[in-house]
Coordinates of C-alpha atoms and ligand atoms in Angstrom, one line a residue:
M625 CA 98.6 136.1 100.0
S626 CA 99.6 135.6 103.6
L627 CA 97.1 134.6 106.3
P628 CA 96.6 137.2 109.1
Y629 CA 97.6 134.5 111.7
R630 CA 100.4 132.0 111.6
S631 CA 99.4 129.5 114.4
I632 CA 95.7 128.5 114.6
V633 CA 94.0 126.2 117.1
V634 CA 90.4 125.3 116.5
L635 CA 88.2 123.7 119.1
T636 CA 84.9 122.1 117.9
G637 CA 82.0 120.7 119.9
A638 CA 78.7 119.0 119.1
G639 CA 77.3 122.1 117.5
I640 CA 79.5 121.7 114.4
S641 CA 77.9 118.3 113.7
A642 CA 74.3 119.4 114.5
E643 CA 73.5 120.3 110.9
S644 CA 74.9 116.9 109.8
G645 CA 72.1 115.3 111.8
I646 CA 73.9 114.4 115.0
Q647 CA 72.1 115.5 118.2
T648 CA 74.1 117.9 120.4
F649 CA 75.0 116.9 123.9
R650 CA 72.9 119.5 125.7
A651 CA 69.9 119.7 123.4
A652 CA 68.9 116.4 124.9
D653 CA 68.2 118.5 128.1
G654 CA 70.7 116.5 130.1
L655 CA 69.4 113.2 128.7
W656 CA 71.0 111.3 126.0
E657 CA 68.7 108.9 124.1
N658 CA 66.7 108.9 127.4
H659 CA 69.7 108.0 129.6
R660 CA 71.2 110.2 132.3
I661 CA 74.8 111.1 131.6
E662 CA 76.0 109.3 134.8
E663 CA 74.5 106.1 133.5
V664 CA 76.2 106.0 130.1
A665 CA 79.2 108.4 130.1
T666 CA 81.1 107.6 133.3
P667 CA 83.4 104.6 134.3
E668 CA 81.0 103.9 137.2
G669 CA 78.1 103.7 134.8
F670 CA 80.0 101.3 132.6
A671 CA 81.1 99.1 135.6
A672 CA 77.5 99.0 136.9
N673 CA 75.8 98.2 133.6
P674 CA 78.3 97.4 130.7
V675 CA 75.5 96.0 128.5
L676 CA 73.5 99.3 128.7
V677 CA 76.6 101.4 128.0
H678 CA 77.8 99.2 125.1
N679 CA 74.3 99.4 123.6
F680 CA 74.2 103.2 124.0
Y681 CA 77.5 103.5 122.0
N682 CA 76.5 100.8 119.5
Q683 CA 73.3 102.8 118.8
R684 CA 75.3 106.1 118.3
R685 CA 77.9 104.3 116.1
Y686 CA 75.1 102.8 114.0
Q687 CA 73.5 106.2 113.6
L688 CA 76.8 107.8 112.6
L689 CA 77.3 105.3 109.8
Q690 CA 73.9 106.0 108.2
N691 CA 74.2 107.3 104.6
H692 CA 72.5 110.6 105.4
I693 CA 75.0 111.5 108.1
R694 CA 77.8 113.4 106.3
P695 CA 80.1 116.4 106.8
N696 CA 78.5 119.8 106.4
P697 CA 80.2 123.0 105.0
A698 CA 81.6 123.9 108.4
H699 CA 83.7 120.7 108.5
T700 CA 84.8 121.2 104.9
A701 CA 85.8 124.9 105.6
L702 CA 88.1 123.8 108.4
A703 CA 89.8 121.3 106.1
K704 CA 90.3 124.1 103.6
L705 CA 91.8 126.4 106.3
E706 CA 94.2 123.6 107.4
Y707 CA 95.2 123.2 103.8
A708 CA 95.8 126.9 103.4
C709 CA 98.1 126.9 106.5
S710 CA 100.0 123.9 105.1
Q711 CA 100.8 125.8 101.9
R712 CA 102.4 128.6 103.8
P713 CA 105.9 128.2 105.4
D714 CA 106.0 128.6 109.2
H715 CA 102.2 128.4 109.6
E716 CA 100.7 125.8 111.8
F717 CA 97.2 124.5 112.4
L718 CA 95.6 122.1 115.0
L719 CA 92.0 121.0 115.1
V720 CA 90.9 119.8 118.6
T721 CA 87.5 118.2 118.6
Q722 CA 85.4 117.2 121.6
N723 CA 83.2 115.2 119.2
V724 CA 83.5 111.4 118.9
D725 CA 82.1 111.3 115.3
N726 CA 84.3 111.0 112.2
L727 CA 83.0 114.0 110.2
H728 CA 86.1 116.1 110.4
E729 CA 88.2 113.2 108.9
R730 CA 85.6 112.6 106.2
A731 CA 85.8 116.3 105.3
G732 CA 89.6 116.0 104.8
S733 CA 91.0 117.3 108.2
E734 CA 94.3 115.6 109.1
H735 CA 95.9 117.7 111.9
L736 CA 93.2 116.6 114.3
V737 CA 92.9 115.3 117.8
H738 CA 89.8 113.7 119.3
M739 CA 90.3 114.7 123.0
H740 CA 87.2 112.8 124.1
G741 CA 87.9 109.7 122.0
E742 CA 86.2 108.2 118.9
L743 CA 82.9 106.2 118.4
L744 CA 84.6 104.1 115.7
K745 CA 87.3 102.8 118.0
M746 CA 87.3 100.4 120.9
R747 CA 90.0 99.7 123.6
C748 CA 91.1 96.6 125.4
M749 CA 91.1 97.4 129.2
V750 CA 93.9 94.9 129.8
T751 CA 96.4 95.8 127.0
E752 CA 95.2 99.3 126.3
L753 CA 95.4 98.5 122.6
V754 CA 92.9 100.5 120.4
F755 CA 91.1 98.9 117.5
D756 CA 88.9 100.3 114.7
I757 CA 85.3 99.2 114.8
R758 CA 82.2 99.8 112.7
D759 CA 79.9 97.2 114.2
S760 CA 78.5 96.6 117.6
I761 CA 80.6 95.4 120.6
N762 CA 79.4 93.9 123.8
V763 CA 80.5 92.1 127.0
D764 CA 80.9 88.9 125.0
T765 CA 83.1 90.4 122.2
V766 CA 86.5 88.8 122.1
C767 CA 89.4 91.2 121.7
Q768 CA 92.2 90.4 119.2
C769 CA 94.9 90.8 121.8
C770 CA 93.6 88.7 124.8
Q771 CA 91.4 86.3 122.7
Q772 CA 88.8 86.4 125.4
P773 CA 85.5 88.2 126.0
G774 CA 84.8 91.1 128.5
N775 CA 87.9 93.2 128.1
L776 CA 86.7 95.7 125.5
R777 CA 85.2 99.2 126.1
P778 CA 84.4 102.1 123.8
H779 CA 87.5 104.3 123.2
I780 CA 85.6 107.2 124.7
V781 CA 86.8 109.6 127.4
W782 CA 84.0 109.5 130.1
F783 CA 83.4 112.1 132.8
G784 CA 86.1 111.8 135.4
E785 CA 88.6 110.4 132.9
I786 CA 91.6 112.3 131.6
P787 CA 91.1 113.6 128.1
L788 CA 93.5 112.5 125.3
A789 CA 96.4 114.5 123.8
M790 CA 96.4 117.1 126.6
N791 CA 100.1 117.9 126.3
Q792 CA 99.9 118.4 122.6
I793 CA 96.8 120.5 123.0
T794 CA 98.2 122.7 125.8
A795 CA 101.5 123.3 123.9
A796 CA 99.5 124.4 120.8
L797 CA 97.3 126.7 122.8
Q798 CA 100.4 128.4 124.3
R799 CA 101.8 129.0 120.8
C800 CA 98.7 130.0 118.9
D801 CA 97.8 133.6 117.8
L802 CA 94.3 132.6 116.8
F803 CA 91.9 130.4 118.8
L804 CA 88.4 129.5 117.4
A805 CA 85.7 127.7 119.4
I806 CA 83.0 126.4 117.2
G807 CA 79.7 124.9 118.3
T808 CA 80.6 124.3 121.9
S809 CA 78.6 125.3 125.0
G810 CA 81.8 125.7 127.0
Q811 CA 80.4 123.6 129.9
V812 CA 82.8 120.7 129.9
Y813 CA 86.3 121.0 131.2
P814 CA 89.2 121.1 130.5
A815 CA 88.0 122.1 126.9
A816 CA 86.0 125.0 128.4
G817 CA 89.3 126.4 129.7
F818 CA 91.2 126.4 126.4
N819 CA 90.0 129.9 125.6
D820 CA 91.7 131.3 128.8
I821 CA 95.0 129.6 128.0
A822 CA 95.0 131.0 124.5
R823 CA 94.1 134.5 125.6
Q824 CA 96.7 134.4 128.4
H825 CA 99.3 133.7 125.7
G826 CA 98.2 136.6 123.5
A827 CA 95.9 134.8 121.0
H828 CA 92.9 136.5 119.4
T829 CA 89.9 134.4 120.4
V830 CA 86.7 133.9 118.4
E831 CA 83.5 132.0 119.3
L832 CA 81.3 130.8 116.4
N833 CA 78.0 129.5 117.8
L834 CA 74.3 129.5 117.1
Q835 CA 73.9 131.4 120.4
T836 CA 76.3 133.8 122.0
T837 CA 77.6 132.4 125.2
T838 CA 78.9 134.5 128.1
A839 CA 82.4 133.2 127.7
P840 CA 85.1 135.9 127.4
F841 CA 86.0 135.8 123.7
D842 CA 87.5 138.7 121.8
Q843 CA 84.9 138.1 119.1
H844 CA 81.5 136.4 119.0
I845 CA 80.1 135.4 115.6
R846 CA 76.5 134.2 115.8
G847 CA 74.9 131.8 113.4
P848 CA 74.7 128.2 112.2
A849 CA 78.1 126.7 111.7
S850 CA 77.5 125.7 108.1
Q851 CA 77.1 129.4 107.3
V852 CA 79.4 131.3 109.6
V853 CA 82.4 129.0 109.5
P854 CA 82.9 129.0 105.7
Q855 CA 82.4 132.8 105.7
F856 CA 85.0 133.3 108.5
V857 CA 87.5 130.9 106.8
D858 CA 87.1 132.7 103.5
S859 CA 87.7 136.0 105.3
L860 CA 91.0 134.6 106.6
I861 CA 92.1 133.1 103.3
N862 CA 91.2 136.1 101.2
H863 CA 92.6 138.6 103.8
T864 CA 94.3 141.4 102.0
S865 CA 97.1 142.6 104.2
Ligands
LIG13 C1 88.6 115.7 133.5 C2 82.5 111.7 125.5 C3 90.5 115.8 134.9 C4 81.2 111.0 125.9 C5 82.5 113.7 126.8 C6 83.1 121.0 138.2 C7 83.7 122.1 137.6 C8 84.6 121.9 136.6 C9 84.9 120.6 136.1 C10 84.2 119.6 136.6 C11 83.3 119.7 137.7 N1 82.9 118.5 138.0 C12 83.4 117.6 137.2 C13 84.2 118.2 136.3 C14 85.1 117.7 135.3 C15 84.2 117.2 134.1 C16 83.3 118.4 133.7 O1 83.7 119.3 133.0 N2 82.0 118.2 134.0 C17 81.1 119.3 133.6 C18 79.7 118.6 133.3 C19 81.0 120.3 134.7 N3 85.1 117.0 133.1 C20 85.7 115.7 133.0 O2 85.4 114.8 133.7 C21 86.8 115.6 131.9 N4 87.9 115.0 132.6 O3 88.2 116.8 133.9 O4 89.7 115.0 134.0 C22 91.6 116.3 134.2 C23 91.5 117.5 133.4 C24 92.6 117.9 132.7 C25 93.8 117.3 132.9 C26 93.9 116.1 133.6 C27 92.8 115.7 134.3 C28 86.3 114.6 130.8 C29 85.2 115.2 130.1 C30 84.9 114.4 128.9 C31 83.4 113.8 129.0 N5 83.1 113.2 127.7 N6 82.2 113.1 125.6 C32 80.5 110.9 124.6 O5 80.5 111.7 123.7 O6 79.8 109.8 124.6 S1 81.9 115.3 126.9 C33 80.6 115.7 126.0 O7 80.3 117.1 126.2 C34 80.7 115.5 124.5 O8 82.0 115.1 124.0 C35 80.5 117.0 124.0 O9 81.1 117.3 122.9 C36 81.0 117.7 125.2 C37 80.9 119.1 125.3 O10 79.6 119.5 124.9 P1 79.5 120.4 123.6 O11 80.4 119.8 122.5 O12 79.9 121.8 123.9 O13 78.0 120.2 123.2 P2 76.8 120.9 123.8 O14 75.6 120.2 123.4 O15 77.0 121.2 125.3 O16 76.8 122.3 123.1 C38 76.5 122.4 121.8 C39 76.8 123.9 121.4 O17 76.6 124.0 120.0 C40 75.8 124.9 122.0 O18 76.5 126.0 122.5 C41 74.9 125.3 120.9 O19 74.5 126.6 121.0 C42 75.8 125.1 119.7 N7 75.1 124.8 118.4 C43 74.0 124.0 118.3 N8 73.7 123.9 116.9 C44 74.6 124.7 116.3 C45 75.5 125.2 117.2 N9 76.5 126.1 116.9 C46 76.7 126.3 115.6 N10 75.9 125.8 114.6 C47 74.8 125.0 114.9 N11 74.0 124.5 114.0

């Protein structure tokens, strides 16, 4: 059976990981673990207090690696949709996540870009080399490239920094005929503008969210991601043309 769309781009936000036990960005009413965003998610905040910012990310990395934090059926459904596309010639799929957790990978997603970086990676500010990490890092951690402390930062895109893989994402948005936005409040740019790019290039756009936002999508599907995403994916795969 063919899929009703041949080029699919999916954007996910913190809402897809909420049922896995990871707090969403805005549920913390602008505070994150009792910190203001400016303090912990900007280059200026890091320069002003690197110990505080390292500890903020160390704490979130530690939480992410707890046994009870695991992919939910929404993550699994997107991996299933990616596989269905891979089995059909001239179909393409790209998953763009704003999330810095690794739940999409653990659910089996492969065609995935983390536009805001990853909690389980760190970057040397001198060489720009990126390293996997699962433990804590701090101002005294020595990087493998420079062999000296003080050059490492979380591999995270902070406010005011340019998101990753923007060329790849923009090209995919201009080609897609289906754009899904799942569990995102649409308040952070440039991700919040992806719907417009897809629509301008003729894609059918669908928002799947616990609440219906006012963003101009062709379709709004309301409900918890772990329920509505598998249902929607099955409707695509079992589509009878
Ligand atoms: C950039 C890493 C230039 C940190 C993050 C004024 C106007 C327009 C833009 C700006 C402006 N002033 C400044 C800007 C730019 C700024 C911006 O957009 N600011 C906002 C606050 C106005 N953007 C930037 O600085 C970006 N860089 O613009 O560079 C540029 C651009 C393009 C090309 C070249 C140069 C960089 C932004 C990246 C910031 N870093 N994360 C970290 O994670 O530690 S963003 C942060 O917000 C998280 O990554 C998070 O994912 C992201 C977005 O939030 P959401 O994912 O949407 O999460 P949220 O909590 O908001 O919403 C959750 C949703 O889920 C809700 O809708 C809820 O209803 C739903 N939900 C909850 N539970 C469920 C559910 N849905 C389904 N099921 C459930 N169970």
